[in-house]
Amino acid sequence: MFAFDDLGLIDPMWGAYDMAVGERITSVFNGAADKDAYNQVALVPKERTIKVPSDAKRKRLENLYAQVRQIRESKTGYERLGEIWETQQAEHAEDWLLSMEIFEILDEAAEQPELKDKIEKFLKEKKTTTKDFETLINWGFRLVEYHKKPEYQATMQASPK
């Protein structure tokens, strides 16, 4: 058994040793806890969190994401993915991420190959519009392929749920 006092990290002559222990971290802040001791000042980042206003259209898109998450987690309701994708295409054609998520679910579940092909075609067309989209969509496709690899499958089966 390991003891801190074997390394000289704790000496009873120093007095009581206090250790704070918790079961989770609720917040994080960078820098020294005692800024005066280290002559530091609080640094304020130049970037600010982007807060997207939540209008009715945005809420409908978020609802589509929630439905897809529910299907992914429950592993049921795959037949609804086509309708969700059609709604996304009609109302939120600029969004590609939901399409990628639906593509990933269809690939993993080996469901609806025609819909999967349509989504793949959409994503390949979408990535030609912007360099950033090209990179992100390519990463999405690479991730789908990576999830099929035996080493990934082995880690998923070994990890506790």
PDB file of N, CA and C in Angstrom, residues 7 14 34 36 45 56-57 60 77 83 88 90-91 94 98 112 123 131 136-137:
ATOM      1  N   LEU A   7       7.219   9.053   1.259  1.00  0.00           N
ATOM      2  CA  LEU A   7       7.947   9.917   0.342  1.00  0.00           C
ATOM      3  C   LEU A   7       8.356  11.232   0.987  1.00  0.00           C
ATOM      4  N   TRP A  14       4.344  18.636  11.127  1.00  0.00           N
ATOM      5  CA  TRP A  14       3.802  19.833  10.472  1.00  0.00           C
ATOM      6  C   TRP A  14       2.389  20.135  10.951  1.00  0.00           C
ATOM      7  N   ASP A  34      -4.193  31.427  -5.692  1.00  0.00           N
ATOM      8  CA  ASP A  34      -3.839  32.642  -4.967  1.00  0.00           C
ATOM      9  C   ASP A  34      -3.028  33.532  -5.908  1.00  0.00           C
ATOM     10  N   ASP A  36      -2.329  36.673  -5.805  1.00  0.00           N
ATOM     11  CA  ASP A  36      -1.415  37.596  -5.143  1.00  0.00           C
ATOM     12  C   ASP A  36      -0.066  36.943  -4.863  1.00  0.00           C
ATOM     13  N   PRO A  45     -10.415  36.545 -21.550  1.00  0.00           N
ATOM     14  CA  PRO A  45     -10.224  36.154 -22.943  1.00  0.00           C
ATOM     15  C   PRO A  45     -10.786  37.187 -23.907  1.00  0.00           C
ATOM     16  N   ALA A  56     -38.214  30.808 -33.159  1.00  0.00           N
ATOM     17  CA  ALA A  56     -39.063  29.642 -33.422  1.00  0.00           C
ATOM     18  C   ALA A  56     -38.384  28.669 -34.388  1.00  0.00           C
ATOM     19  N   LYS A  57     -37.729  29.191 -35.426  1.00  0.00           N
ATOM     20  CA  LYS A  57     -37.053  28.329 -36.394  1.00  0.00           C
ATOM     21  C   LYS A  57     -35.937  27.537 -35.719  1.00  0.00           C
ATOM     22  N   ARG A  60     -37.280  24.713 -33.629  1.00  0.00           N
ATOM     23  CA  ARG A  60     -37.705  23.564 -34.432  1.00  0.00           C
ATOM     24  C   ARG A  60     -36.488  22.708 -34.815  1.00  0.00           C
ATOM     25  N   GLY A  77     -37.099   3.427 -33.674  1.00  0.00           N
ATOM     26  CA  GLY A  77     -37.684   4.565 -34.375  1.00  0.00           C
ATOM     27  C   GLY A  77     -36.915   4.970 -35.613  1.00  0.00           C
ATOM     28  N   GLU A  83     -38.343  11.089 -42.357  1.00  0.00           N
ATOM     29  CA  GLU A  83     -39.218  12.254 -42.169  1.00  0.00           C
ATOM     30  C   GLU A  83     -38.451  13.406 -41.508  1.00  0.00           C
ATOM     31  N   GLN A  88     -35.705  18.628 -42.087  1.00  0.00           N
ATOM     32  CA  GLN A  88     -34.455  19.398 -41.998  1.00  0.00           C
ATOM     33  C   GLN A  88     -34.116  19.998 -43.352  1.00  0.00           C
ATOM     34  N   ALA A  90     -36.153  20.771 -45.790  1.00  0.00           N
ATOM     35  CA  ALA A  90     -37.135  21.786 -46.170  1.00  0.00           C
ATOM     36  C   ALA A  90     -36.996  23.065 -45.357  1.00  0.00           C
ATOM     37  N   GLU A  91     -36.725  22.928 -44.066  1.00  0.00           N
ATOM     38  CA  GLU A  91     -36.739  24.092 -43.176  1.00  0.00           C
ATOM     39  C   GLU A  91     -35.349  24.604 -42.788  1.00  0.00           C
ATOM     40  N   GLU A  94     -29.454  24.790 -44.646  1.00  0.00           N
ATOM     41  CA  GLU A  94     -28.073  25.206 -44.382  1.00  0.00           C
ATOM     42  C   GLU A  94     -27.388  24.318 -43.345  1.00  0.00           C
ATOM     43  N   LEU A  98     -26.917  17.756 -38.670  1.00  0.00           N
ATOM     44  CA  LEU A  98     -27.998  16.812 -38.394  1.00  0.00           C
ATOM     45  C   LEU A  98     -28.008  15.709 -39.454  1.00  0.00           C
ATOM     46  N   GLN A 112     -32.176   1.496 -43.925  1.00  0.00           N
ATOM     47  CA  GLN A 112     -32.574   2.406 -45.002  1.00  0.00           C
ATOM     48  C   GLN A 112     -31.406   2.833 -45.906  1.00  0.00           C
ATOM     49  N   LEU A 123     -24.420  15.490 -48.400  1.00  0.00           N
ATOM     50  CA  LEU A 123     -23.239  15.912 -47.649  1.00  0.00           C
ATOM     51  C   LEU A 123     -22.053  16.156 -48.573  1.00  0.00           C
ATOM     52  N   LYS A 131     -14.818  25.599 -47.583  1.00  0.00           N
ATOM     53  CA  LYS A 131     -13.643  24.810 -47.171  1.00  0.00           C
ATOM     54  C   LYS A 131     -13.841  24.230 -45.769  1.00  0.00           C
ATOM     55  N   LEU A 136     -14.890  19.488 -42.099  1.00  0.00           N
ATOM     56  CA  LEU A 136     -15.744  18.915 -41.055  1.00  0.00           C
ATOM     57  C   LEU A 136     -16.508  17.699 -41.549  1.00  0.00           C
ATOM     58  N   ILE A 137     -17.039  17.773 -42.749  1.00  0.00           N
ATOM     59  CA  ILE A 137     -17.792  16.644 -43.295  1.00  0.00           C
ATOM     60  C   ILE A 137     -16.857  15.467 -43.557  1.00  0.00           C
TER      61      ILE A 137
END
